[in-house]
Amino acid sequence: MIKLLLEVYYAQIKTSLAVQFQYRASMVIWMIGRVVQPLVFLVVWTTVARTRGGEVNGYDEGGFAAYFIMQMIVSQATFSWIMWEYDYIIRSGQFNFKLLRPIHPIHADVADNLAYKILSLVILLPVAVLLAWLFPPTFHPQRWSLTAGVLAIGLAFVVRFTIEWTLAMSALWTGRVNAITQIYDVFLIFMSGFFAPLAVMPQAVQVVANFLPFRWLIAFPIELTLGRLTPQAALWGFSMQAFWLLVALTTLTFVWRAGLKQYSAVGS
Amino acid sequence: MNQLRVLWTFFRLGALNELAYRANFFTQIFQAFVSLGLALGGLVVVFQQTDTLGGWYPNELLALVGIYVLVGGLINLIIQPSMQRFMEDIRLGTLDFLILKPEDAQFLISVRQIEIWKLIDVLMGFGVILMALVRLGGQFGLVEAVSFVVALLAGVTIVYSFWLMLATCAFWFVKTENILVIFQAMYGAGRWPITIYPIWLQTILTFLVPIAFAVTVPAQALTGRLTAQTLLLAVAVAGALFLIARRFWQFGIRFYSGASA
């Protein structure tokens, strides 16, 4: 079973790589937005740090630089376009083709996403180096925190993908998920550490963020990699990631079964 | 005069087309509120930590956000949809029908497609600007008002000319929609005053993708920090860019051979 799955992933990733490589120029252009956003936040927060005399709640200019360069990498590694895609393919009936395959459609989606991540890494890493040269970052990683950070990014990708894929399935009922996507994005921007490190967010946001999955998807891998967390905090973070993965997977199974019964294959 | 009538007709057409999808109204209102909420939420978070951002006070940045929403609304109302349709027409060869019409072709392609719901953004932008002005109190005089209107007109002209030049490239490259993605990605940077960015980024945002003129300069005019030189520069750049864009468009259309015929 696992061998078969690996073969499927290998074949799908190979195909996706070939397909997406055709659109490499478009890919570079689409990446601009994903670089500009953290860059803008970085400038805003370093400006705040400078007006405050160099530091905001444990982050100085170099600290912010390190945080947002890492934010760019973590959000690129964990993001997916699945909610936008399913809004379209369910409404237009193209979902039928995915259903015809003798394997759960999520596997093809994961493989597509991984292929894109592999390709975009070629752009992302030089950009990260360039940003590090323009905005010298300061951070103190330890060897264990770097290794654990990579693991945390991987887990964050799995959790975020599961959540977004589950939410995308709500299109089976409503036919449109764009409104849900937009609300989700608002939470992701403010509750995850995307717009700013949680330490500089208002107290209320920090409290609420503890009860939501978002901070374990962005802020946790960043802080861990940058060596800002104690081993205890890291363990707690991994447990929370595991907890939310469990919640998301259970919901996914349930939603998938119920959704298929609901689906009426419009557009065919 | 005739051009105004044509413009009005396209507005009516846009409205009539969209009135068939009335539920869209709520979707669009929802979208507009979400993106405004994002912008304002960002301001709230930042100003919890500081009193001024690069010399801008909260209410002044509120005005800037209003201008950002207003200009973004104008772009999405007319400029972007028209230019996209224009590039599509080049690709399909249907531009033939348009250049036969007895009206200036550049004018026609520039106003032909109107996304009527984006008026919501325009109105919302006005609302935010007004709110900011009320909260700023008595610091707003006639000089500011006039220079704001001039700066805003110059900014919109610059954005339009920039967009027209990009779209005109479609005569040679056919598929250039992706260039517009760059503009959208960069436009997000205009939500904050350009002056906080490092010089190299300011240069990009001023001359390569002219967001500084579209958002920051009008906001500077409104909050009384605009020098006469900058205003003159904005007007000069607007005039020059408009002329260059028109010449470039006239040059480009000579290369159009029609794909359908």
Coordinates of C-alpha atoms in Angstrom, one line a residue:
Chain A
M1 CA 0.0 0.0 0.0
I2 CA 2.7 2.4 1.0
K3 CA 4.9 1.3 -1.9
L4 CA 2.1 2.0 -4.3
L5 CA 1.4 5.4 -2.8
L6 CA 5.1 6.3 -3.1
E7 CA 5.1 5.3 -6.7
V8 CA 2.0 7.4 -7.3
Y9 CA 3.6 10.4 -5.7
Y10 CA 6.8 9.9 -7.7
A11 CA 4.9 9.8 -11.0
Q12 CA 2.6 12.7 -10.1
I13 CA 5.5 14.9 -8.9
K14 CA 7.5 14.1 -12.0
T15 CA 4.5 15.1 -14.2
S16 CA 3.8 18.2 -12.2
L17 CA 7.4 19.3 -12.4
A18 CA 7.4 19.0 -16.2
V19 CA 4.0 20.8 -16.5
Q20 CA 4.9 23.6 -14.1
F21 CA 8.3 24.1 -15.6
Q22 CA 6.6 25.2 -18.8
Y23 CA 5.2 28.2 -16.9
R24 CA 8.4 29.2 -15.2
A25 CA 8.2 32.8 -16.3
S26 CA 4.7 33.1 -14.9
M27 CA 6.0 31.5 -11.7
V28 CA 8.7 34.1 -11.2
I29 CA 6.1 36.8 -11.7
W30 CA 3.6 35.2 -9.2
M31 CA 6.5 34.9 -6.7
I32 CA 6.9 38.7 -6.7
G33 CA 3.7 39.1 -4.6
R34 CA 4.9 36.5 -2.2
V35 CA 8.2 38.3 -1.7
V36 CA 6.8 41.9 -1.6
Q37 CA 4.4 41.2 1.3
P38 CA 6.9 40.1 3.9
L39 CA 9.3 42.8 2.7
V40 CA 6.6 45.5 3.3
F41 CA 5.9 44.1 6.8
L42 CA 9.6 44.0 7.5
V43 CA 10.0 47.6 6.6
V44 CA 6.9 48.7 8.6
W45 CA 8.1 46.9 11.7
T46 CA 11.7 48.0 11.5
T47 CA 10.4 51.6 11.1
V48 CA 8.4 51.1 14.3
A49 CA 11.4 49.6 16.1
R50 CA 13.5 52.7 15.1
T51 CA 10.9 55.1 16.4
R52 CA 10.7 53.2 19.6
G53 CA 14.5 53.5 20.1
G54 CA 15.5 50.3 18.5
E55 CA 13.3 47.6 20.0
V56 CA 9.6 46.3 20.2
N57 CA 8.9 43.6 22.7
G58 CA 12.1 41.6 22.2
Y59 CA 12.5 42.4 18.5
D60 CA 15.1 44.9 17.2
E61 CA 15.8 45.7 13.6
G62 CA 17.9 42.6 13.0
G63 CA 15.3 40.5 14.9
F64 CA 12.5 41.7 12.6
A65 CA 14.7 41.1 9.5
A66 CA 15.4 37.5 10.6
Y67 CA 11.7 37.0 11.5
F68 CA 10.3 38.2 8.2
I69 CA 12.9 36.5 6.0
M70 CA 12.0 33.3 7.8
Q71 CA 8.3 34.2 7.5
M72 CA 8.7 34.4 3.7
I73 CA 10.2 30.9 3.6
V74 CA 7.7 29.4 6.0
S75 CA 4.7 30.8 4.3
Q76 CA 6.0 29.8 0.9
A77 CA 6.6 26.3 2.2
T78 CA 3.2 25.9 3.8
F79 CA 0.8 27.8 1.5
S80 CA -1.6 26.2 -0.9
W81 CA -4.0 27.5 -3.6
I82 CA -6.4 24.6 -3.0
M83 CA -9.3 26.7 -1.7
W84 CA -9.2 28.9 -4.8
E85 CA -8.8 25.9 -7.1
Y86 CA -11.7 23.9 -5.7
D87 CA -14.1 26.8 -5.7
Y88 CA -13.6 26.8 -9.5
I89 CA -13.3 23.1 -10.3
I90 CA -16.3 22.0 -8.2
R91 CA -18.5 24.7 -9.7
S92 CA -17.4 24.0 -13.3
G93 CA -17.7 20.2 -12.9
Q94 CA -14.0 19.4 -13.5
F95 CA -14.0 17.8 -10.1
N96 CA -15.6 14.8 -11.8
F97 CA -12.3 13.9 -13.4
K98 CA -10.6 13.9 -10.1
L99 CA -13.2 11.5 -8.7
L100 CA -12.8 9.1 -11.5
R101 CA -9.2 8.2 -10.5
P102 CA -8.9 5.1 -8.4
I103 CA -7.2 7.0 -5.6
H104 CA -8.1 9.7 -3.1
P105 CA -7.8 13.0 -5.0
I106 CA -5.9 14.7 -2.1
H107 CA -2.7 12.8 -3.1
A108 CA -2.5 14.4 -6.5
D109 CA -3.1 17.8 -4.9
V110 CA -0.3 17.2 -2.4
A111 CA 2.1 16.0 -5.1
D112 CA 1.3 19.1 -7.3
N113 CA 1.9 21.4 -4.4
L114 CA 5.2 19.6 -3.5
A115 CA 6.4 19.9 -7.2
Y116 CA 5.6 23.7 -7.1
K117 CA 7.5 24.0 -3.8
I118 CA 10.6 22.3 -5.3
L119 CA 10.6 24.6 -8.3
S120 CA 9.9 27.8 -6.4
L121 CA 12.8 27.0 -4.0
V122 CA 15.1 27.9 -6.9
I123 CA 13.8 31.5 -6.7
L124 CA 13.1 31.7 -3.0
L125 CA 16.6 30.9 -1.7
P126 CA 18.5 33.5 -3.7
V127 CA 15.8 36.0 -2.7
A128 CA 16.2 35.1 0.9
V129 CA 20.0 35.6 0.6
L130 CA 19.5 38.9 -1.1
L131 CA 17.1 40.1 1.6
A132 CA 19.5 39.0 4.2
W133 CA 22.2 41.2 2.6
L134 CA 19.8 44.2 2.3
F135 CA 18.5 43.8 5.9
P136 CA 21.1 42.1 8.0
P137 CA 19.3 39.7 10.3
T138 CA 20.3 38.8 13.8
F139 CA 19.4 35.4 15.2
H140 CA 20.9 32.8 17.4
P141 CA 19.9 29.3 16.2
Q142 CA 21.2 26.2 17.9
R143 CA 21.8 23.0 16.1
W144 CA 18.8 21.3 17.6
S145 CA 16.5 24.2 16.9
L146 CA 17.5 24.2 13.2
T147 CA 16.8 20.5 12.8
A148 CA 13.6 20.8 14.8
G149 CA 12.6 23.9 12.8
V150 CA 12.8 22.0 9.5
L151 CA 10.6 19.3 11.0
A152 CA 8.2 21.9 12.3
I153 CA 7.9 23.5 8.8
G154 CA 7.1 20.1 7.3
L155 CA 4.5 19.4 9.9
A156 CA 3.0 22.9 9.5
F157 CA 2.7 22.2 5.8
V158 CA 0.8 19.0 6.4
V159 CA -1.5 20.6 9.0
R160 CA -2.2 23.7 6.9
F161 CA -2.8 21.6 3.7
T162 CA -5.2 19.3 5.6
I163 CA -7.1 22.3 7.0
E164 CA -7.3 24.1 3.7
W165 CA -8.3 21.0 1.7
T166 CA -11.1 20.3 4.3
L167 CA -12.3 23.9 4.0
A168 CA -12.2 23.6 0.2
M169 CA -14.6 20.7 0.4
S170 CA -17.3 23.0 1.7
A171 CA -17.7 24.0 -2.0
L172 CA -19.5 20.6 -2.3
W173 CA -22.3 22.2 -0.3
T174 CA -22.2 25.8 -1.2
G175 CA -20.7 25.8 -4.7
R176 CA -18.6 28.9 -3.6
V177 CA -15.9 29.0 -1.0
N178 CA -14.4 32.3 -1.8
A179 CA -16.1 34.0 1.1
I180 CA -14.8 31.3 3.5
T181 CA -11.4 31.7 1.9
Q182 CA -11.4 35.4 2.6
I183 CA -12.4 35.0 6.3
Y184 CA -9.8 32.3 6.6
D185 CA -7.1 34.6 5.2
V186 CA -8.0 37.3 7.7
F187 CA -7.4 34.9 10.5
L188 CA -4.2 33.6 8.9
I189 CA -2.8 37.1 8.5
F190 CA -3.5 38.3 12.1
M191 CA -3.5 35.2 14.2
S192 CA -0.6 33.2 12.8
G193 CA 2.3 35.7 13.1
F194 CA 2.1 36.5 9.4
F195 CA 1.7 40.2 9.8
A196 CA 3.9 40.6 12.8
P197 CA 5.5 38.4 15.5
L198 CA 2.8 37.5 18.0
A199 CA 4.8 39.1 20.7
V200 CA 4.1 42.6 19.2
M201 CA 0.4 41.9 18.5
P202 CA -2.3 43.2 20.9
Q203 CA -2.8 41.1 24.1
A204 CA -6.3 40.0 23.0
V205 CA -4.9 38.5 19.7
Q206 CA -2.2 36.7 21.6
V207 CA -4.8 35.1 23.9
V208 CA -7.2 34.1 21.1
A209 CA -4.3 32.8 19.0
N210 CA -3.6 30.1 21.6
F211 CA -7.0 28.5 20.9
L212 CA -6.6 28.4 17.1
P213 CA -4.3 26.4 14.9
F214 CA -2.8 29.3 13.0
R215 CA 0.1 30.2 15.2
W216 CA 1.4 26.7 15.0
L217 CA 1.5 27.0 11.2
I218 CA 3.6 30.1 10.8
A219 CA 4.9 31.7 14.1
F220 CA 6.0 28.4 15.7
P221 CA 8.3 27.1 12.9
I222 CA 9.8 30.6 12.5
E223 CA 10.5 31.1 16.2
L224 CA 11.9 27.6 16.5
T225 CA 14.2 27.9 13.6
L226 CA 15.5 31.3 14.8
G227 CA 16.3 29.8 18.2
R228 CA 13.8 31.9 20.1
L229 CA 12.1 28.9 21.8
T230 CA 13.2 26.7 24.8
P231 CA 13.1 22.9 24.3
Q232 CA 10.0 22.8 26.5
A233 CA 8.2 25.4 24.3
A234 CA 9.3 23.4 21.2
L235 CA 7.8 20.2 22.6
W236 CA 4.6 22.0 23.4
G237 CA 4.5 23.4 19.9
F238 CA 5.0 20.0 18.3
S239 CA 2.2 18.6 20.5
M240 CA -0.1 21.4 19.4
Q241 CA 0.8 20.7 15.8
A242 CA 0.0 17.0 16.3
F243 CA -3.2 17.9 18.1
W244 CA -4.4 20.1 15.2
L245 CA -3.3 17.5 12.7
L246 CA -5.5 15.0 14.4
V247 CA -8.5 17.4 14.5
A248 CA -8.0 18.3 10.9
L249 CA -7.7 14.7 9.6
T250 CA -10.8 13.6 11.5
T251 CA -12.8 16.5 10.1
L252 CA -11.4 15.8 6.7
T253 CA -12.5 12.2 6.7
F254 CA -16.0 13.2 7.9
V255 CA -16.4 16.1 5.5
W256 CA -15.2 14.0 2.6
R257 CA -17.7 11.2 3.2
A258 CA -20.6 13.6 3.8
G259 CA -19.6 15.8 0.9
L260 CA -19.5 13.1 -1.7
K261 CA -23.1 12.1 -0.9
Q262 CA -24.0 15.8 -1.4
Y263 CA -22.1 16.3 -4.6
S264 CA -24.3 16.5 -7.7
A265 CA -21.7 16.8 -10.4
V266 CA -22.9 20.1 -11.9
G267 CA -21.5 21.3 -15.2
S268 CA -21.0 17.9 -16.8
Chain B
M1 CA -18.7 65.8 -25.2
N2 CA -19.3 62.8 -27.3
Q3 CA -16.7 61.0 -25.3
L4 CA -18.7 61.7 -22.1
R5 CA -21.8 60.2 -23.7
V6 CA -19.8 57.1 -24.7
L7 CA -18.4 56.8 -21.2
W8 CA -21.9 57.0 -19.7
T9 CA -23.2 54.4 -22.1
F10 CA -20.4 52.0 -21.1
F11 CA -21.3 52.7 -17.4
R12 CA -24.9 51.8 -18.1
L13 CA -23.9 48.7 -20.0
G14 CA -21.7 47.6 -17.1
A15 CA -24.6 48.2 -14.7
L16 CA -27.1 46.3 -16.9
N17 CA -24.8 43.4 -17.4
E18 CA -24.2 43.0 -13.7
L19 CA -27.8 43.6 -12.5
A20 CA -28.5 40.1 -13.8
Y21 CA -26.3 38.8 -11.0
R22 CA -27.7 40.6 -8.0
A23 CA -26.3 38.3 -5.4
N24 CA -22.9 39.4 -6.5
F25 CA -23.6 42.7 -4.8
F26 CA -23.3 41.1 -1.4
T27 CA -20.2 39.2 -2.4
Q28 CA -18.6 42.4 -3.5
I29 CA -19.6 44.3 -0.4
F30 CA -18.3 41.5 1.7
Q31 CA -15.0 41.5 -0.2
A32 CA -14.7 45.3 0.1
F33 CA -15.3 45.2 3.8
V34 CA -12.8 42.4 4.4
S35 CA -10.0 44.1 2.5
L36 CA -10.7 47.4 4.3
G37 CA -10.8 45.5 7.6
L38 CA -7.4 44.1 6.8
A39 CA -5.9 47.5 6.0
L40 CA -7.4 49.1 9.2
G41 CA -6.5 46.1 11.3
G42 CA -2.9 46.5 10.3
L43 CA -3.0 50.2 11.3
V44 CA -4.5 49.3 14.7
V45 CA -1.8 46.8 15.4
V46 CA 1.0 49.1 14.3
F47 CA -0.3 52.0 16.3
Q48 CA -0.6 50.0 19.5
Q49 CA 3.2 49.9 19.5
T50 CA 4.0 53.4 18.3
D51 CA 2.6 57.0 18.0
T52 CA 3.9 57.7 14.6
L53 CA 5.1 55.6 11.6
G54 CA 7.9 57.4 9.7
G55 CA 6.4 60.7 10.8
W56 CA 2.8 59.9 10.0
Y57 CA 0.1 60.0 12.7
P58 CA -2.7 57.5 12.9
N59 CA -5.4 59.7 11.3
E60 CA -3.0 60.7 8.5
L61 CA -2.4 57.1 7.7
L62 CA -6.1 56.6 7.8
A63 CA -6.4 59.2 5.0
L64 CA -3.7 57.3 3.1
V65 CA -5.6 54.0 3.4
G66 CA -8.7 55.8 2.1
I67 CA -6.8 57.0 -0.9
Y68 CA -5.3 53.6 -1.4
V69 CA -8.8 52.1 -1.4
L70 CA -10.2 54.9 -3.7
V71 CA -7.4 54.6 -6.3
G72 CA -7.5 50.8 -6.2
G73 CA -11.2 51.0 -6.7
L74 CA -10.8 53.3 -9.7
I75 CA -8.2 51.0 -11.2
N76 CA -10.4 47.9 -10.8
L77 CA -13.5 49.8 -11.9
I78 CA -12.3 50.9 -15.4
I79 CA -8.6 50.7 -16.1
Q80 CA -7.8 47.1 -15.3
P81 CA -10.9 45.4 -16.8
S82 CA -10.7 47.6 -20.0
M83 CA -7.0 46.8 -20.5
Q84 CA -7.5 43.1 -19.9
R85 CA -10.3 43.1 -22.5
F86 CA -8.1 45.0 -24.9
M87 CA -5.3 42.4 -24.6
E88 CA -7.8 39.6 -25.0
D89 CA -9.1 41.4 -28.1
I90 CA -5.6 41.5 -29.6
R91 CA -5.2 37.8 -28.9
L92 CA -8.5 36.9 -30.5
G93 CA -8.3 39.3 -33.3
T94 CA -11.6 41.0 -32.3
L95 CA -9.9 44.3 -32.0
D96 CA -10.8 44.7 -35.7
F97 CA -14.4 45.6 -34.8
L98 CA -13.3 48.3 -32.4
I99 CA -10.9 50.2 -34.6
L100 CA -13.6 50.5 -37.2
K101 CA -15.8 52.6 -34.9
P102 CA -16.0 56.4 -35.4
E103 CA -14.4 57.3 -32.1
D104 CA -10.8 57.5 -30.9
A105 CA -9.7 53.9 -30.5
Q106 CA -7.5 54.6 -27.5
F107 CA -10.4 56.2 -25.7
L108 CA -12.6 53.3 -26.6
I109 CA -10.3 50.6 -25.4
S110 CA -9.6 52.5 -22.2
V111 CA -13.2 52.7 -20.9
R112 CA -14.9 49.8 -22.6
Q113 CA -15.2 47.3 -19.8
I114 CA -16.6 48.6 -16.5
E115 CA -16.8 46.5 -13.3
I116 CA -19.7 48.4 -11.8
W117 CA -19.4 46.7 -8.4
K118 CA -16.0 48.3 -7.8
L119 CA -17.9 51.6 -7.3
I120 CA -18.3 50.2 -3.8
D121 CA -14.5 50.5 -3.3
V122 CA -14.5 54.0 -4.7
L123 CA -17.3 55.1 -2.3
M124 CA -15.7 53.3 0.6
G125 CA -12.4 55.1 -0.1
F126 CA -14.2 58.4 -0.1
G127 CA -15.8 57.5 3.2
V128 CA -12.5 56.6 4.8
I129 CA -10.9 59.8 3.5
L130 CA -13.8 61.9 4.9
M131 CA -13.6 60.1 8.3
A132 CA -9.9 60.8 8.4
L133 CA -10.5 64.5 7.6
V134 CA -13.1 64.8 10.3
R135 CA -10.8 63.2 12.8
L136 CA -7.9 65.4 11.7
G137 CA -10.0 68.4 12.5
G138 CA -9.1 71.9 11.5
Q139 CA -5.8 71.2 9.8
F140 CA -7.4 71.1 6.3
G141 CA -7.6 74.2 4.2
L142 CA -8.3 75.2 0.6
V143 CA -4.6 74.8 -0.5
E144 CA -4.7 71.2 0.7
A145 CA -8.0 70.5 -1.0
V146 CA -6.8 71.9 -4.4
S147 CA -3.4 70.2 -4.3
F148 CA -5.0 67.0 -3.2
V149 CA -7.4 67.0 -6.2
V150 CA -4.5 67.9 -8.6
A151 CA -2.2 65.2 -7.1
L152 CA -5.0 62.6 -7.3
L153 CA -5.7 63.4 -10.9
A154 CA -2.0 63.3 -11.7
G155 CA -1.7 60.0 -9.9
V156 CA -4.6 58.4 -11.7
T157 CA -3.3 59.7 -15.1
I158 CA 0.2 58.2 -14.3
V159 CA -1.3 54.8 -13.4
Y160 CA -3.5 54.9 -16.5
S161 CA -0.6 55.7 -18.8
F162 CA 1.6 53.1 -17.2
W163 CA -1.1 50.5 -17.6
L164 CA -1.8 51.5 -21.3
M165 CA 1.9 51.2 -22.1
L166 CA 2.0 47.7 -20.6
A167 CA -1.1 46.6 -22.4
T168 CA 0.2 48.0 -25.7
C169 CA 3.1 45.6 -25.4
A170 CA 0.5 42.9 -26.2
F171 CA 0.7 44.0 -29.9
W172 CA 4.1 42.3 -30.0
F173 CA 4.0 39.7 -27.2
V174 CA 0.3 38.7 -27.3
K175 CA 0.3 37.2 -23.8
T176 CA 1.2 39.8 -21.3
E177 CA -1.4 39.4 -18.6
N178 CA 1.3 38.4 -16.2
I179 CA 2.8 41.8 -16.3
L180 CA -0.4 43.0 -14.7
V181 CA 0.1 40.6 -11.8
I182 CA 3.3 42.5 -11.1
F183 CA 1.4 45.7 -10.7
Q184 CA -1.2 44.1 -8.4
A185 CA 1.6 42.6 -6.2
M186 CA 3.4 45.9 -6.0
Y187 CA 0.2 47.9 -5.4
G188 CA -0.1 46.3 -1.9
A189 CA 3.1 48.2 -0.9
G190 CA 1.2 51.5 -1.5
R191 CA -0.9 50.9 1.7
W192 CA 2.0 52.4 3.6
P193 CA 3.7 55.7 3.0
I194 CA 6.4 55.2 0.4
T195 CA 8.8 57.3 2.5
I196 CA 9.3 54.5 5.0
Y197 CA 10.9 52.2 2.4
P198 CA 14.6 52.1 1.6
I199 CA 15.7 54.2 -1.3
W200 CA 16.0 51.4 -3.8
L201 CA 12.5 50.3 -3.1
Q202 CA 11.2 53.9 -3.2
T203 CA 12.8 54.3 -6.7
I204 CA 11.1 51.1 -7.9
L205 CA 7.7 52.2 -6.5
T206 CA 8.1 55.7 -8.0
F207 CA 9.4 55.2 -11.5
L208 CA 9.1 51.5 -12.3
V209 CA 5.7 50.9 -10.9
P210 CA 4.3 54.4 -10.1
I211 CA 2.5 53.7 -6.9
A212 CA 4.1 56.6 -5.1
F213 CA 2.4 59.1 -7.3
A214 CA -0.9 57.3 -7.1
V215 CA -1.3 57.0 -3.4
T216 CA 1.5 58.6 -1.3
V217 CA 1.7 61.9 -3.1
P218 CA -2.1 62.6 -2.8
A219 CA -2.0 61.6 0.8
Q220 CA 0.9 64.0 1.4
A221 CA -1.1 66.7 -0.3
L222 CA -4.1 66.0 2.0
T223 CA -2.0 66.1 5.1
G224 CA -0.2 69.2 4.2
R225 CA 3.3 67.7 3.8
L226 CA 3.5 68.1 0.0
T227 CA 6.1 70.6 -1.3
A228 CA 5.2 72.6 -4.4
Q229 CA 8.1 70.9 -6.2
T230 CA 6.7 67.4 -5.7
L231 CA 3.3 68.5 -6.9
L232 CA 4.8 70.1 -10.0
L233 CA 6.9 67.0 -10.6
A234 CA 3.8 64.8 -10.3
V235 CA 1.9 67.0 -12.8
A236 CA 4.9 67.0 -15.2
V237 CA 5.4 63.2 -15.0
A238 CA 1.6 62.8 -15.5
G239 CA 1.7 65.0 -18.7
A240 CA 4.8 63.4 -20.1
L241 CA 3.8 59.9 -19.4
F242 CA 0.3 60.4 -20.9
L243 CA 1.9 61.8 -24.1
I244 CA 4.5 59.0 -24.3
A245 CA 1.8 56.4 -23.7
R246 CA -0.4 57.8 -26.5
R247 CA 2.5 57.9 -28.9
F248 CA 3.5 54.4 -27.9
W249 CA -0.1 53.2 -28.4
Q250 CA -0.2 54.8 -31.9
F251 CA 3.1 53.2 -32.7
G252 CA 1.9 49.8 -31.5
I253 CA -1.4 49.7 -33.3
R254 CA 0.4 50.0 -36.6
F255 CA 1.8 46.5 -35.8
Y256 CA -1.7 45.1 -35.4
S257 CA -2.6 43.0 -38.4
G258 CA -5.8 41.4 -37.2
A259 CA -5.9 37.7 -36.4
S260 CA -9.4 36.8 -37.5
A261 CA -9.3 38.2 -41.0

